[in-house]
Coordinates of C-alpha atoms (C1' of nucleotides) in Angstrom, one line a residue:
Chain A
M150 CA -33.1 -9.6 -9.7
S151 CA -30.4 -7.8 -11.4
D152 CA -32.8 -5.4 -13.5
K153 CA -34.5 -4.4 -10.4
Y154 CA -34.2 -0.6 -9.3
H155 CA -33.6 -1.4 -5.8
H156 CA -30.7 -4.1 -5.2
G157 CA -31.8 -5.5 -2.1
D158 CA -28.4 -6.0 -0.7
L159 CA -26.2 -3.9 -2.1
R160 CA -24.1 -3.3 0.9
N161 CA -22.8 -6.7 1.3
A162 CA -22.5 -6.6 -2.9
L163 CA -20.2 -4.1 -2.4
L164 CA -18.4 -5.5 0.2
E165 CA -17.7 -8.6 -1.6
A166 CA -16.9 -6.5 -5.0
V167 CA -13.7 -4.6 -2.6
G168 CA -12.7 -8.6 -1.7
E169 CA -12.8 -9.6 -5.7
I170 CA -10.8 -6.3 -6.4
I171 CA -7.9 -6.6 -3.7
Q172 CA -7.8 -10.3 -4.7
E173 CA -7.5 -9.6 -8.7
R174 CA -5.5 -6.2 -8.7
G175 CA -4.1 -5.3 -5.4
I176 CA -5.1 -3.1 -2.8
G177 CA -4.3 -0.2 -5.1
A178 CA -7.1 -0.9 -7.6
V179 CA -9.7 -0.3 -4.7
S180 CA -12.1 2.4 -5.7
L181 CA -15.9 3.4 -5.0
R182 CA -16.5 3.4 -8.9
E183 CA -15.0 0.1 -9.6
A184 CA -16.8 -1.5 -6.7
A185 CA -19.8 -0.2 -7.9
R186 CA -19.0 -1.4 -11.3
R187 CA -18.8 -5.0 -10.0
A188 CA -21.8 -4.7 -8.1
G189 CA -23.4 -3.7 -11.2
V190 CA -24.7 -0.7 -9.9
S191 CA -24.3 3.1 -10.6
H192 CA -21.1 4.8 -9.8
S193 CA -22.5 7.1 -7.2
A194 CA -24.4 4.3 -5.2
P195 CA -21.8 3.3 -2.7
A196 CA -21.8 6.6 -1.2
H197 CA -25.0 6.2 0.1
H198 CA -23.9 3.2 1.8
F199 CA -20.6 4.0 3.2
G200 CA -20.2 8.3 2.9
D201 CA -17.0 7.7 1.3
K202 CA -14.0 5.6 -0.2
R203 CA -12.8 5.3 3.7
G204 CA -15.8 4.7 5.2
M205 CA -16.3 1.8 2.7
L206 CA -12.7 0.2 3.7
T207 CA -13.5 1.0 7.5
A208 CA -16.5 -1.2 6.8
F209 CA -14.5 -4.1 5.1
A210 CA -11.8 -3.8 7.4
G211 CA -14.9 -4.3 10.5
R212 CA -16.2 -7.6 8.5
G213 CA -12.5 -8.8 8.3
F214 CA -11.8 -8.6 11.9
E215 CA -15.0 -9.9 12.9
E216 CA -14.5 -13.2 11.1
F217 CA -10.7 -13.1 12.3
G218 CA -11.9 -13.0 15.6
Q219 CA -14.3 -15.8 15.2
R220 CA -11.3 -18.0 13.4
M221 CA -8.7 -17.2 16.7
Q222 CA -11.4 -18.0 19.2
V223 CA -12.3 -21.1 17.7
A224 CA -8.6 -22.3 17.3
A225 CA -7.9 -21.8 20.4
D226 CA -11.0 -23.7 21.7
E227 CA -10.7 -26.4 20.0
V228 CA -7.2 -27.6 21.6
A229 CA -8.2 -26.0 25.2
E230 CA -7.4 -29.5 26.4
E231 CA -4.1 -29.9 24.9
G232 CA -2.5 -27.2 27.0
F233 CA -1.1 -23.8 26.4
Q234 CA 1.4 -24.5 23.7
A235 CA -1.0 -26.0 21.9
Q236 CA -3.2 -23.4 22.0
L237 CA -0.5 -20.9 21.0
G238 CA 0.3 -23.0 18.2
A239 CA -3.4 -23.3 17.0
I240 CA -3.8 -19.6 16.8
G241 CA -0.5 -19.0 15.3
I242 CA -1.5 -21.3 12.4
E243 CA -5.1 -20.2 11.9
Y244 CA -3.6 -16.6 11.7
L245 CA -1.4 -17.5 9.0
R246 CA -4.2 -19.6 7.4
F247 CA -6.3 -16.5 7.6
A248 CA -3.7 -14.2 6.1
V249 CA -3.5 -16.5 3.3
E250 CA -7.3 -17.4 2.5
R251 CA -8.4 -14.1 3.3
R252 CA -6.0 -12.1 2.3
P253 CA -8.1 -8.9 1.2
Y254 CA -9.1 -8.8 4.6
F255 CA -5.8 -9.4 6.0
E256 CA -4.4 -6.4 4.0
V257 CA -6.9 -3.6 4.5
M258 CA -7.2 -4.6 8.2
F259 CA -3.4 -4.3 9.2
R260 CA -2.7 -1.2 6.9
S261 CA -4.4 1.3 9.1
E262 CA -3.9 4.2 6.6
M263 CA -6.4 2.6 4.3
H264 CA -9.5 2.9 7.0
D265 CA -10.5 5.4 9.6
N266 CA -8.5 3.6 13.0
T267 CA -10.1 5.9 15.1
D268 CA -13.7 4.1 14.4
P269 CA -15.0 3.0 17.6
D270 CA -16.6 -0.1 16.4
L271 CA -13.4 -1.1 14.8
K272 CA -11.4 -0.5 17.9
T273 CA -13.5 -2.8 19.8
I274 CA -13.4 -5.4 17.4
S275 CA -9.8 -5.4 16.8
H276 CA -8.9 -5.2 20.6
D277 CA -11.0 -8.2 21.2
S278 CA -9.2 -10.2 18.5
F279 CA -6.3 -9.3 20.2
G280 CA -7.9 -10.4 23.2
V281 CA -7.8 -13.9 22.3
L282 CA -4.3 -14.3 22.4
M283 CA -3.9 -12.6 25.5
S284 CA -6.4 -14.6 27.4
V285 CA -4.6 -17.6 26.5
V286 CA -0.9 -16.1 27.6
E287 CA -2.6 -14.7 30.7
A288 CA -3.8 -18.0 31.4
M289 CA -0.4 -19.4 32.0
G290 CA 1.5 -19.9 34.9
P291 CA 5.0 -18.9 35.6
E292 CA 6.1 -22.2 34.9
E293 CA 5.1 -22.2 31.4
L294 CA 5.9 -18.7 31.1
G295 CA 9.5 -19.3 32.0
G296 CA 9.3 -16.5 34.2
A297 CA 8.9 -14.0 31.2
E298 CA 6.1 -11.3 31.1
P299 CA 2.8 -12.6 29.6
M300 CA 3.1 -9.5 27.2
H301 CA 6.6 -10.2 25.9
V302 CA 5.3 -14.3 25.4
A303 CA 2.4 -12.9 23.5
M304 CA 4.0 -10.3 21.4
G305 CA 6.6 -12.7 20.4
A306 CA 4.3 -15.0 19.2
W307 CA 2.2 -12.3 17.4
S308 CA 5.0 -10.8 15.7
T309 CA 6.4 -14.2 14.3
V310 CA 3.5 -15.2 12.6
H311 CA 2.6 -11.8 11.3
G312 CA 6.2 -11.7 10.0
L313 CA 5.6 -14.8 8.5
A314 CA 2.6 -13.8 6.7
T315 CA 3.5 -10.4 5.8
L316 CA 6.7 -11.9 4.3
W317 CA 4.5 -14.3 2.5
L318 CA 2.2 -12.0 1.1
D319 CA 4.6 -9.5 -0.2
G320 CA 6.6 -11.9 -1.9
A321 CA 9.7 -12.2 0.0
L322 CA 9.5 -15.9 0.4
S323 CA 8.9 -16.6 -3.0
Q324 CA 11.3 -19.6 -2.7
F325 CA 8.6 -21.5 -0.6
T326 CA 5.4 -23.0 -2.2
D327 CA 2.2 -22.7 -0.3
E328 CA 2.5 -25.8 1.1
D329 CA 6.0 -25.1 2.3
L330 CA 4.8 -22.1 4.2
F331 CA 2.9 -24.2 7.0
T332 CA 5.6 -27.0 7.2
L333 CA 8.0 -23.7 7.5
V334 CA 5.6 -22.3 10.7
Q335 CA 5.9 -25.3 12.3
G336 CA 9.9 -26.0 11.8
V337 CA 10.2 -22.3 13.7
F338 CA 7.8 -23.4 16.5
D339 CA 9.8 -26.7 16.8
A340 CA 13.0 -24.6 16.6
R341 CA 12.0 -22.1 19.2
N342 CA 10.5 -24.8 21.5
A343 CA 14.0 -26.5 21.2
S344 CA 16.4 -23.8 22.5
Chain B
M7 CA 22.8 26.2 -8.7
S8 CA 19.1 26.0 -8.8
D9 CA 18.5 27.9 -11.8
K10 CA 20.9 26.3 -14.0
Y11 CA 19.4 24.3 -16.7
H12 CA 21.4 21.2 -15.9
H13 CA 20.7 20.1 -12.6
G14 CA 24.0 17.9 -12.0
D15 CA 22.6 15.4 -9.2
L16 CA 19.2 15.1 -10.4
R17 CA 19.0 11.2 -10.2
N18 CA 19.9 11.4 -6.6
A19 CA 17.7 14.4 -5.7
L20 CA 14.9 12.6 -7.4
L21 CA 15.6 10.0 -5.2
E22 CA 15.6 12.0 -2.2
A23 CA 12.3 13.5 -3.3
V24 CA 10.7 10.1 -2.9
G25 CA 12.0 9.7 0.7
E26 CA 10.6 12.9 1.8
I27 CA 7.1 12.0 0.2
I28 CA 6.5 8.8 1.8
Q29 CA 7.8 10.2 4.9
E30 CA 5.3 13.0 5.0
R31 CA 2.1 11.6 3.1
G32 CA 2.9 8.1 2.7
I33 CA 3.8 5.7 -0.1
G34 CA 0.5 6.3 -1.6
A35 CA 1.4 10.1 -2.6
V36 CA 4.5 9.0 -4.4
S37 CA 4.2 10.0 -8.1
L38 CA 6.7 11.3 -10.8
R39 CA 5.3 14.8 -10.6
E40 CA 5.8 15.4 -7.1
A41 CA 9.2 13.9 -7.3
A42 CA 9.9 16.5 -10.0
R43 CA 8.4 19.2 -8.3
R44 CA 10.3 18.5 -5.2
A45 CA 13.7 18.3 -7.1
G46 CA 12.6 21.8 -8.8
V47 CA 12.4 20.3 -12.1
S48 CA 9.7 19.7 -15.1
H49 CA 7.4 17.0 -14.5
S50 CA 8.7 15.1 -17.3
A51 CA 12.4 14.8 -16.1
P52 CA 12.1 11.9 -14.1
A53 CA 11.2 9.3 -17.1
H54 CA 14.9 10.3 -18.3
H55 CA 16.3 8.6 -15.4
F56 CA 14.1 6.2 -14.7
G57 CA 12.2 5.0 -17.8
D58 CA 8.9 5.0 -15.6
K59 CA 7.2 4.9 -12.1
R60 CA 8.0 1.7 -11.4
G61 CA 11.7 2.2 -12.5
M62 CA 12.0 5.0 -10.1
L63 CA 10.8 2.9 -7.4
T64 CA 12.9 0.1 -8.5
A65 CA 15.8 2.4 -7.8
F66 CA 14.8 3.5 -4.8
A67 CA 14.5 -0.1 -3.5
G68 CA 17.7 -0.7 -4.5
R69 CA 19.2 2.3 -2.5
G70 CA 17.4 1.0 0.4
F71 CA 18.6 -2.8 0.4
E72 CA 22.1 -1.3 -0.1
E73 CA 21.8 1.1 2.9
F74 CA 20.2 -2.1 4.6
G75 CA 23.0 -4.6 3.9
Q76 CA 25.3 -2.8 5.2
R77 CA 23.6 -1.9 8.3
M78 CA 23.1 -5.6 8.9
Q79 CA 26.6 -6.3 8.5
V80 CA 28.3 -3.9 10.6
A81 CA 26.0 -4.8 13.2
A82 CA 27.0 -8.4 13.1
D83 CA 30.4 -7.7 12.9
E84 CA 30.7 -5.2 15.7
V85 CA 29.4 -8.2 18.3
A86 CA 31.2 -10.8 16.5
E87 CA 33.1 -11.9 19.7
E88 CA 30.2 -12.0 21.9
G89 CA 28.7 -15.2 20.2
F90 CA 26.0 -16.1 17.9
Q91 CA 23.1 -15.4 20.1
A92 CA 24.7 -11.9 20.5
Q93 CA 24.9 -11.1 16.9
L94 CA 21.1 -12.5 16.2
G95 CA 20.1 -10.0 18.6
A96 CA 22.2 -7.1 17.1
I97 CA 21.0 -8.0 13.8
G98 CA 17.5 -7.7 15.3
I99 CA 17.6 -4.5 16.7
E100 CA 19.3 -3.1 13.4
Y101 CA 16.5 -4.3 11.4
L102 CA 14.0 -2.5 13.7
R103 CA 15.9 0.5 14.0
F104 CA 16.6 0.8 10.1
A105 CA 12.6 0.2 9.8
V106 CA 11.7 3.1 12.1
E107 CA 14.4 5.6 11.1
R108 CA 14.4 4.7 6.9
R109 CA 10.9 3.7 7.0
P110 CA 10.5 4.8 3.4
Y111 CA 13.1 2.7 2.1
F112 CA 11.5 -0.2 4.3
E113 CA 8.2 0.2 3.0
V114 CA 9.0 0.0 -0.6
M115 CA 11.4 -2.5 -0.4
F116 CA 9.1 -5.1 1.1
R117 CA 6.0 -4.3 -0.8
S118 CA 7.1 -6.0 -4.0
E119 CA 4.2 -4.7 -6.0
M120 CA 5.7 -1.2 -5.7
H121 CA 8.9 -2.1 -7.3
D122 CA 10.0 -4.5 -10.3
N123 CA 11.2 -7.3 -8.3
T124 CA 12.6 -9.1 -11.2
D125 CA 15.2 -6.7 -11.8
P126 CA 18.8 -8.4 -11.6
D127 CA 20.7 -5.9 -9.4
L128 CA 17.8 -5.7 -7.0
K129 CA 17.5 -9.7 -6.7
T130 CA 20.9 -10.0 -5.8
I131 CA 21.4 -7.3 -3.3
S132 CA 18.3 -8.3 -1.4
H133 CA 19.6 -11.6 -1.6
D134 CA 23.1 -10.8 0.1
S135 CA 20.8 -9.0 2.4
F136 CA 19.6 -12.3 3.9
G137 CA 22.9 -13.7 3.7
V138 CA 24.3 -11.7 6.4
L139 CA 21.4 -13.2 9.0
M140 CA 21.9 -16.9 7.1
S141 CA 25.8 -17.0 7.5
V142 CA 25.4 -16.4 10.9
V143 CA 22.9 -18.8 11.6
E144 CA 24.7 -21.4 9.3
A145 CA 28.2 -20.5 11.7
M146 CA 26.3 -21.9 14.5
G147 CA 26.9 -25.7 15.5
P148 CA 24.2 -28.1 16.9
E149 CA 24.2 -27.1 20.3
E150 CA 23.6 -23.3 19.8
L151 CA 21.3 -24.5 17.5
G152 CA 19.4 -26.8 19.9
G153 CA 19.1 -29.5 16.9
A154 CA 17.3 -27.1 14.8
E155 CA 17.3 -26.6 11.1
P156 CA 19.4 -23.4 10.5
M157 CA 16.8 -22.1 7.9
H158 CA 14.1 -22.5 10.8
V159 CA 16.1 -20.7 13.0
A160 CA 17.0 -17.8 10.7
M161 CA 13.1 -17.4 9.7
G162 CA 12.1 -17.4 13.3
A163 CA 14.5 -14.7 14.0
W164 CA 13.6 -12.4 11.0
S165 CA 10.0 -13.0 11.0
T166 CA 10.1 -11.8 14.7
V167 CA 11.9 -8.5 13.8
H168 CA 9.5 -8.3 10.9
G169 CA 6.7 -8.8 12.3
L170 CA 7.3 -6.4 15.1
A171 CA 8.4 -3.7 12.6
T172 CA 5.4 -3.8 10.1
L173 CA 3.1 -3.8 13.1
W174 CA 4.8 -0.9 14.6
L175 CA 4.9 1.0 11.4
D176 CA 1.3 0.1 10.7
G177 CA 0.5 1.7 13.9
A178 CA -1.0 -1.8 15.5
L179 CA 1.1 -1.1 18.4
S180 CA -0.3 2.7 19.2
Q181 CA -0.2 1.2 22.8
F182 CA 3.8 1.6 23.1
T183 CA 5.9 4.9 22.7
D184 CA 8.8 4.8 20.4
E185 CA 11.3 3.8 23.2
D186 CA 9.0 1.2 24.4
L187 CA 9.6 -0.7 21.1
F188 CA 13.2 -1.3 21.7
T189 CA 12.5 -2.4 25.3
L190 CA 9.8 -4.6 23.8
V191 CA 12.1 -6.7 21.6
Q192 CA 14.4 -6.8 24.2
G193 CA 12.0 -8.5 26.2
V194 CA 10.8 -11.0 23.3
F195 CA 14.2 -11.9 22.8
D196 CA 14.5 -12.7 26.3
A197 CA 11.3 -14.3 26.9
R198 CA 12.6 -16.4 24.1
N199 CA 15.7 -17.6 25.7
A200 CA 14.0 -18.2 28.9
S201 CA 11.2 -20.8 27.4
Chain C
dT40 C1' 43.1 28.8 -29.1
dG41 C1' 39.1 28.6 -31.7
dT42 C1' 35.4 26.6 -34.0
dA43 C1' 32.0 22.6 -35.6
dC44 C1' 29.4 19.3 -34.1
dA45 C1' 27.5 15.3 -31.4
dT46 C1' 25.5 14.0 -27.2
dC47 C1' 23.2 14.4 -23.5
dA48 C1' 20.0 16.9 -19.9
dG49 C1' 15.8 18.6 -19.0
dT50 C1' 11.2 21.1 -21.2
dG51 C1' 6.7 22.4 -21.8
dA52 C1' 2.5 21.3 -24.4
dA53 C1' -0.6 18.0 -25.1
dC54 C1' -3.4 13.2 -24.7
dG55 C1' -6.5 10.5 -22.3
dC56 C1' -7.3 8.3 -18.2
dG57 C1' -9.8 7.3 -13.9
dC58 C1' -11.0 9.1 -9.8
dG59 C1' -13.9 11.2 -5.7
dT60 C1' -17.6 14.0 -4.8
dT61 C1' -21.8 16.8 -5.4
dC62 C1' -26.5 17.2 -6.3
dA63 C1' -31.3 17.6 -8.1
dC64 C1' -33.6 13.8 -9.9
dT65 C1' -36.3 9.5 -10.2
dG66 C1' -38.4 4.9 -9.2
dA67 C1' -39.9 1.6 -5.7
dT68 C1' -41.2 0.4 -1.3
dG69 C1' -43.9 0.8 3.1
dT70 C1' -47.1 2.6 6.1
dA71 C1' -51.2 5.6 7.7
dC72 C1' -55.9 5.9 6.9
Chain D
dT158 C1' -59.3 -2.6 -0.5
dG159 C1' -57.9 1.6 -2.1
dT160 C1' -55.3 6.0 -2.0
dA161 C1' -52.4 9.7 -0.7
dC162 C1' -47.5 10.4 1.0
dA163 C1' -43.6 9.8 3.4
dT164 C1' -39.4 7.4 3.1
dC165 C1' -35.7 5.3 1.2
dA166 C1' -32.2 3.5 -2.4
dG167 C1' -30.1 4.2 -6.5
dT168 C1' -29.3 7.7 -10.9
dG169 C1' -26.7 10.0 -14.1
dA170 C1' -25.0 14.2 -15.5
dA171 C1' -21.2 17.4 -14.0
dC172 C1' -16.9 19.4 -11.8
dG173 C1' -12.2 19.8 -10.8
dC174 C1' -8.1 17.1 -10.0
dG175 C1' -3.6 14.8 -10.5
dC176 C1' -1.4 11.4 -12.7
dG177 C1' 1.7 8.6 -16.4
dT178 C1' 3.3 9.0 -20.8
dT179 C1' 4.8 10.7 -25.4
dC180 C1' 7.2 13.8 -28.3
dA181 C1' 9.1 17.4 -30.6
dC182 C1' 12.1 21.1 -28.6
dT183 C1' 16.0 23.7 -26.7
dG184 C1' 19.8 24.7 -23.8
dA185 C1' 24.3 23.1 -22.2
dT186 C1' 28.4 20.1 -22.4
dG187 C1' 32.3 17.8 -24.0
dT188 C1' 35.1 16.3 -27.4
dA189 C1' 37.8 16.4 -32.3
dC190 C1' 40.4 18.5 -35.1

DNA sequence: TGTACATCAGTGAACGCGCGTTCACTGATGTAC
DNA sequence: TGTACATCAGTGAACGCGCGTTCACTGATGTAC
C-alpha cells in the first residue's frame, strides 16, 4: 500500500504524524514537511488537506477536543450515582490523565497561538467540553455549593487540575514521579474538602 | 551613545529586547538576531554574552525568577500579621499579577524546554521562589491545615493560581475581561473557603 | 604625562539548514454514456 | 463491456526567508611601567 500513488487515508496519517512529532521532539518541531516525511508523502501534500500549517494544527486540536470531550463525559457519567463531589473528582482525574496520556493534543488545544481559535467548529467543540463540567456544577444545590457561585466552583476545579497538568508537563514537578502525580491530585482534593 | 562602538550595557539591553519581542510577537518570535536588531547591534553580538540562544533565554528566565521571588516575598510579608489565609491569598493574587504584568518572564520561566533547567543558578532561584509559599504553609498549625499535608495545601494553592494564569494567558478565558480575572480569583478563593 | 600592550566588546561576511508556500504537472479513480 | 472524460490526490522543482553558529577581524578601553 505504501507505493500507491493515492494514499487513501492521508489526512489521518498526517494528523497521526503531528502527534508523533510532538511526542518525540516537542511542539516546536512540528512542520508541514516533517509531517509529510513521516506519512511517506511529498512535502507539498499536506497543503492539499489543510491549506497551511495553522490549518493542520487546527484540525489536530479539533481531534483532540473531540476525544477530550468524550472522555470528560464518560468520566462524569460513570460515577453519576455517587454524587456531585464524586463527579467533580472523576472529571479532574480524567483531565489529568488526558493531559499525560495525550500530551500532544493537550498542548495544541490549550496553546491558542498554535491554532485558529476563531474556527467555528473548534469553538463549538471546545465550548462543549467545558459544558460537561459546567452542567455538573449547575446541577448542584446551594448546600453542595456552600453558597458559592457555580461559575466560581467550576473555575476553581478547572484551574486546579489545569495548573497541575501544565506544571507537570512543563517539568516544574520533576520531584514527583509519574504515579505520584495522581496520589498528589487526590491529596490536593482531600486537603480542600478538609479545610 | 548609540554610535559608540562599545554599547556599555548590552547584556541588559538584549534581555530587555527579548521581553519586548515576546510581548509584541510571542515567544516563537524570539531569536538572537531579532534581539540584536532591537538593541542596535550586530547579529553576532549576543553570542558574546550568552553563548547561544538557550543561554540567552536561561539568563532571561533567571531575571524573571529574581523579580518573581521578590514579589512573592513582599506580598507574603505585607500581610504577615493578618494570618496565614491572608498570606496565601496575597501570594496567589501577586502570582496572577506577575503573570499578567510580566507575561514574557512568566512564559519563559515556566516553559522548561525554552531554557536550560539544569543551570544551577536557575535551579536555586526557582527553588527559592517556591520556598516562599512552602514556608507560609509549613508555619500553619494542624487546625489551619484542617489535618491536611502541608505539601498538599501548597500544591493546591499553587496549581490553582497557576492554572488560572495559564488559562488566561492562553486565551481560554477570553469571555472575561482583564479586571474580571481578579474578581474571579477572589471568587474562586472564597468558594473554596466556603465549602 | 606618555607610551606600549593586553584584554575585551562588538563586527560583518560566510556557511548551511529547514522551513512555508506556490504552481504547473501527472497519475489514479470514478462516472456517464 | 468498453471508452471518454472530469475530478481528485499527490508530485517535484523552485522561490525567498530568517535563522544559529563560526571566525578572522577591528575598534575601544584599561593597565603597567
